[in-house]
Coordinates of C-alpha atoms in Angstrom, one line a residue:
M1324 CA -163.3 3.7 -5.3
S1325 CA -160.0 4.2 -7.2
I1326 CA -156.6 3.6 -5.5
T1327 CA -155.9 7.4 -5.6
E1328 CA -159.3 8.1 -3.8
L1329 CA -158.6 5.4 -1.3
I1330 CA -155.1 6.8 -0.5
N1331 CA -156.5 10.3 -0.2
K1332 CA -159.2 9.1 2.2
T1333 CA -156.7 7.2 4.3
Q1334 CA -154.4 10.2 4.5
S1335 CA -157.3 12.4 5.5
K1336 CA -158.2 10.0 8.3
I1337 CA -154.6 9.8 9.5
S1338 CA -154.4 13.6 9.5
Y1339 CA -157.6 13.8 11.5
F1340 CA -156.6 11.4 14.2
H1341 CA -153.2 13.0 14.4
S1342 CA -154.8 16.4 15.0
V1343 CA -157.1 15.0 17.6
L1344 CA -154.2 13.5 19.5
L1345 CA -152.2 16.7 19.3
C1346 CA -155.2 18.7 20.6
K1347 CA -155.3 16.4 23.6
F1348 CA -151.6 16.4 24.1
K1349 CA -151.4 20.2 24.0
K1350 CA -154.6 20.8 26.0
N1351 CA -154.3 23.7 28.4
N1352 CA -156.6 23.4 31.4
D1353 CA -156.6 27.2 31.9
F1354 CA -158.6 27.7 28.7
T1355 CA -161.5 26.0 26.8
W1356 CA -161.2 26.6 23.1
L1357 CA -164.4 26.2 21.1
S1358 CA -166.0 27.1 17.8
L1359 CA -168.8 29.7 17.8
G1360 CA -169.6 29.3 14.1
E1361 CA -170.8 30.7 11.7
N1362 CA -170.0 27.4 10.0
C1363 CA -167.7 24.4 10.2
L1364 CA -164.5 26.4 9.4
S1365 CA -163.8 27.7 12.9
D1366 CA -163.9 24.1 14.3
D1367 CA -161.6 22.8 11.6
I1368 CA -159.2 25.6 12.2
L1369 CA -159.0 25.0 15.9
Q1370 CA -158.5 21.3 15.3
R1371 CA -155.7 21.5 12.7
H1372 CA -153.9 24.2 14.8
H1373 CA -154.2 21.9 17.8
R1374 CA -156.3 24.3 19.9
K1375 CA -159.7 22.6 20.0
S1376 CA -160.9 21.5 23.4
Y1377 CA -164.0 19.6 22.1
S1378 CA -166.9 20.0 19.7
S1379 CA -169.3 22.7 20.7
V1380 CA -173.0 23.0 19.7
F1381 CA -171.9 25.3 16.8
S1382 CA -169.0 23.3 15.5
S1383 CA -170.6 21.4 12.6
G1384 CA -173.5 23.5 11.3
R1385 CA -174.6 26.9 9.9
S1386 CA -175.7 29.6 12.3
N1387 CA -175.2 33.2 13.2
I1388 CA -174.9 35.1 16.5
D1389 CA -178.6 36.0 16.6
Y1390 CA -179.6 32.4 16.7
I1391 CA -177.0 31.7 19.3
L1392 CA -178.2 34.5 21.6
D1393 CA -181.7 33.2 21.3
M1394 CA -180.5 29.7 22.3
E1395 CA -178.6 31.0 25.3
N1396 CA -181.6 33.1 26.4
D1397 CA -183.9 30.1 26.6
N1398 CA -181.1 27.6 27.7
Y1399 CA -181.3 25.7 24.3
E1400 CA -184.8 24.4 25.3
N1401 CA -186.0 24.0 21.7
L1402 CA -182.8 23.0 20.0
L1403 CA -183.6 19.3 19.6
N1404 CA -187.4 19.6 19.8
K1405 CA -188.6 17.7 16.7
E1406 CA -191.7 19.8 16.4
H1407 CA -189.4 22.7 15.4
L1408 CA -187.1 20.7 13.0
Y1409 CA -187.6 20.1 9.3
T1410 CA -185.6 18.8 6.4
A1411 CA -184.3 21.2 3.7
T1412 CA -182.1 20.8 0.6
I1413 CA -178.9 22.5 -0.5
G1414 CA -178.1 21.4 -4.0
N1415 CA -178.2 17.6 -3.8
E1416 CA -177.7 17.5 0.0
H1417 CA -180.3 17.2 2.7
V1418 CA -179.9 19.1 5.9
V1419 CA -182.0 19.5 9.1
R1420 CA -182.9 23.1 10.2
S1421 CA -184.7 24.7 13.0
N1422 CA -187.8 26.8 12.4
Y1423 CA -187.7 28.0 16.1
Y1424 CA -184.2 29.5 16.1
D1425 CA -184.6 31.3 12.7
K1426 CA -184.9 35.0 13.5
S1427 CA -182.0 37.3 12.7
S1428 CA -181.0 40.5 11.2
V1429 CA -180.2 40.6 7.5
H1430 CA -176.5 41.2 8.0
Y1431 CA -175.3 37.6 7.2
H1432 CA -174.6 35.5 4.2
E1433 CA -177.7 34.0 2.7
L1434 CA -176.8 30.5 3.7
H1435 CA -176.7 31.6 7.3
M1436 CA -180.2 33.1 7.5
N1437 CA -182.3 29.9 7.1
G1438 CA -182.5 28.9 10.7
F1439 CA -180.0 27.1 12.8
E1440 CA -178.7 24.2 10.6
F1441 CA -177.5 20.7 11.5
T1442 CA -175.4 20.5 8.4
H1443 CA -173.8 17.1 9.2
H1444 CA -176.3 15.6 11.7
N1445 CA -179.8 14.4 11.5
P1446 CA -181.5 14.7 14.9
L1447 CA -184.9 14.1 13.2
D1448 CA -184.1 10.4 12.3
K1449 CA -181.0 9.4 14.2
P1450 CA -181.2 9.1 18.0
E1451 CA -177.4 8.9 18.2
H1452 CA -177.1 12.4 16.7
V1453 CA -179.6 13.7 19.3
D1454 CA -177.4 12.2 22.0
A1455 CA -174.3 13.7 20.5
F1456 CA -175.7 17.2 20.7
K1457 CA -177.0 16.6 24.2
R1458 CA -173.4 15.7 25.2
R1459 CA -172.0 18.8 23.5
L1460 CA -174.6 21.1 25.1
T1461 CA -174.1 19.6 28.6
R1462 CA -170.3 19.8 28.4
M1463 CA -170.3 23.3 27.1
T1464 CA -172.8 24.9 29.5
S1465 CA -171.7 23.0 32.6
Q1466 CA -168.3 24.6 32.3
K1467 CA -169.7 28.1 32.8
G1468 CA -168.0 29.6 35.8
K1469 CA -165.4 26.7 35.9
S1470 CA -163.3 27.5 32.9
N1471 CA -162.0 30.5 30.9
F1472 CA -163.4 30.3 27.4
I1473 CA -161.9 31.3 24.1
F1474 CA -164.4 31.2 21.2
L1475 CA -163.5 31.4 17.6
Y1476 CA -166.1 33.1 15.4
H1477 CA -165.8 33.2 11.6
H1478 CA -168.2 35.8 10.0
R1479 CA -168.7 34.9 6.4
H1480 CA -168.3 38.0 4.3
C1481 CA -171.4 39.4 2.6
D1482 CA -172.3 42.7 1.0
N1483 CA -174.8 43.7 3.7
Q1484 CA -172.7 42.9 6.8
N1485 CA -172.7 45.2 9.8
L1486 CA -169.5 44.5 11.7
L1487 CA -170.2 47.1 14.5
L1488 CA -173.6 45.5 15.2
L1489 CA -172.1 42.1 15.1
K1490 CA -169.5 43.0 17.7
E1491 CA -172.2 44.4 20.0
K1492 CA -173.9 41.0 19.8
L1493 CA -170.7 39.2 20.5
K1494 CA -170.3 41.2 23.7
I1495 CA -173.8 40.1 24.8
F1496 CA -172.8 36.4 24.2
Q1497 CA -169.5 37.0 26.1
K1498 CA -171.4 37.8 29.3
F1499 CA -173.0 34.3 29.3
Y1500 CA -169.6 32.7 29.7
S1501 CA -168.0 35.4 31.9
T1502 CA -169.1 34.2 35.3
G1503 CA -167.9 32.8 38.5
G1504 CA -164.6 34.7 38.3
K1505 CA -163.8 33.2 34.9
K1506 CA -163.4 35.1 31.6
C1507 CA -164.6 34.7 28.1
F1508 CA -162.6 35.8 25.0
I1509 CA -163.8 35.9 21.4
I1510 CA -161.6 35.9 18.4
F1511 CA -163.7 37.3 15.6
F1512 CA -162.4 37.1 12.0
Y1513 CA -163.5 37.6 8.4
Q1514 CA -161.8 37.7 5.0
S1515 CA -161.4 40.4 2.4
L1516 CA -160.3 39.6 -1.2
V1517 CA -157.2 41.5 -2.3
N1518 CA -154.4 41.3 -4.8
E1519 CA -151.4 39.0 -4.0
N1520 CA -149.1 41.8 -2.9
L1521 CA -151.7 43.1 -0.4
R1522 CA -152.3 39.7 1.3
G1523 CA -152.0 39.9 5.1
L1524 CA -153.5 39.9 8.6
K1525 CA -154.8 43.0 10.3
L1526 CA -155.9 43.3 13.9
I1527 CA -158.7 45.8 13.6
E1528 CA -159.6 46.2 17.2
S1529 CA -158.9 44.5 20.6
T1530 CA -161.3 45.6 23.3
E1531 CA -162.9 44.0 26.3
G1532 CA -161.7 40.5 25.4
I1533 CA -162.9 40.6 21.8
Y1534 CA -160.3 40.5 19.0
E1535 CA -161.4 41.5 15.6
F1536 CA -159.2 40.4 12.7
K1537 CA -159.5 41.1 8.9
I1538 CA -157.6 38.5 6.8
D1539 CA -156.8 39.9 3.4
T1540 CA -156.7 36.9 1.0
Q1541 CA -156.4 36.1 -2.7
H1542 CA -159.1 33.4 -2.7
E1543 CA -162.6 33.3 -1.3
W1544 CA -162.9 30.4 1.2
A1545 CA -165.4 28.4 -1.0
G1546 CA -165.5 26.2 -4.1
E1547 CA -164.2 22.7 -5.0
N1548 CA -160.5 23.2 -4.1
Q1549 CA -160.4 21.8 -0.5
D1550 CA -157.3 23.8 0.4
V1551 CA -159.1 27.0 -0.5
F1552 CA -162.5 25.9 0.9
W1553 CA -161.0 25.2 4.3
A1554 CA -158.7 28.2 4.2
R1555 CA -155.6 26.0 4.4
V1556 CA -154.0 28.3 1.8
D1557 CA -154.0 31.0 4.4
D1558 CA -153.0 28.9 7.4
D1559 CA -149.9 31.1 8.0
L1560 CA -152.2 34.1 8.6
I1561 CA -154.7 32.1 10.6
G1562 CA -151.9 30.7 12.8
K1563 CA -150.6 34.2 13.4
M1564 CA -154.0 35.4 14.4
L1565 CA -154.5 32.6 16.9
N1566 CA -151.0 33.0 18.4
T1567 CA -151.3 36.8 18.6
S1568 CA -154.7 36.5 20.4
Y1569 CA -153.5 33.8 22.8
N1570 CA -150.3 35.6 23.8
H1571 CA -152.4 38.7 24.7
I1572 CA -155.1 36.6 26.5
K1573 CA -152.5 34.8 28.6
S1574 CA -151.3 38.2 29.9
M1575 CA -154.9 39.0 31.1
I1576 CA -155.4 35.8 33.2

């Protein structure tokens, strides 16, 4: 490893622990902020904007709301069942996927229609990863009826997306966490590529605790540039989205 790579790695670790500490310092016991997928981006956004309460089941994998609804409907019974897990490859990387939670509509990006994916964990071969997901699951579901939830859902843009259908499914999920007098809110966002002078944030709709945002950006959140891949180039718009939503949510509690 070169000196430059070592410095970058050290800086990344320092930034990570700094974000973790700020999340704890700024923790608001009135709300639990969690990632709802569809990939790791939502979790990373919550952490670097110091909103993240803890890692959810959906924080570090690829999924879609169809898989999540199936999990909720059977209380995640088969999430860690090794009989329904297998190893797949993406390029040179190996990932573990579920062949049980793999049924969905065709309205998602192709990478999110291969079954629920443990992108950064291996519950097939590493018991500690199984234990980590059990802790995430217990923590998340045990707070139903005890906490108000705010979920962040990033829908990865694709040509065959159906945003109206997606919102209806988010409303179904919302009911699982709106119980015991507590409320559940969902911030639902996606990007659209535009020219530089059209870059901006648009609140498309805000109804029944679901906030739909379109973020008009110059760059697709993908590729080798990490600032683009993790949408850090659009953090001003993302921060505005989170603050706008939170200010409205606070007025409803």
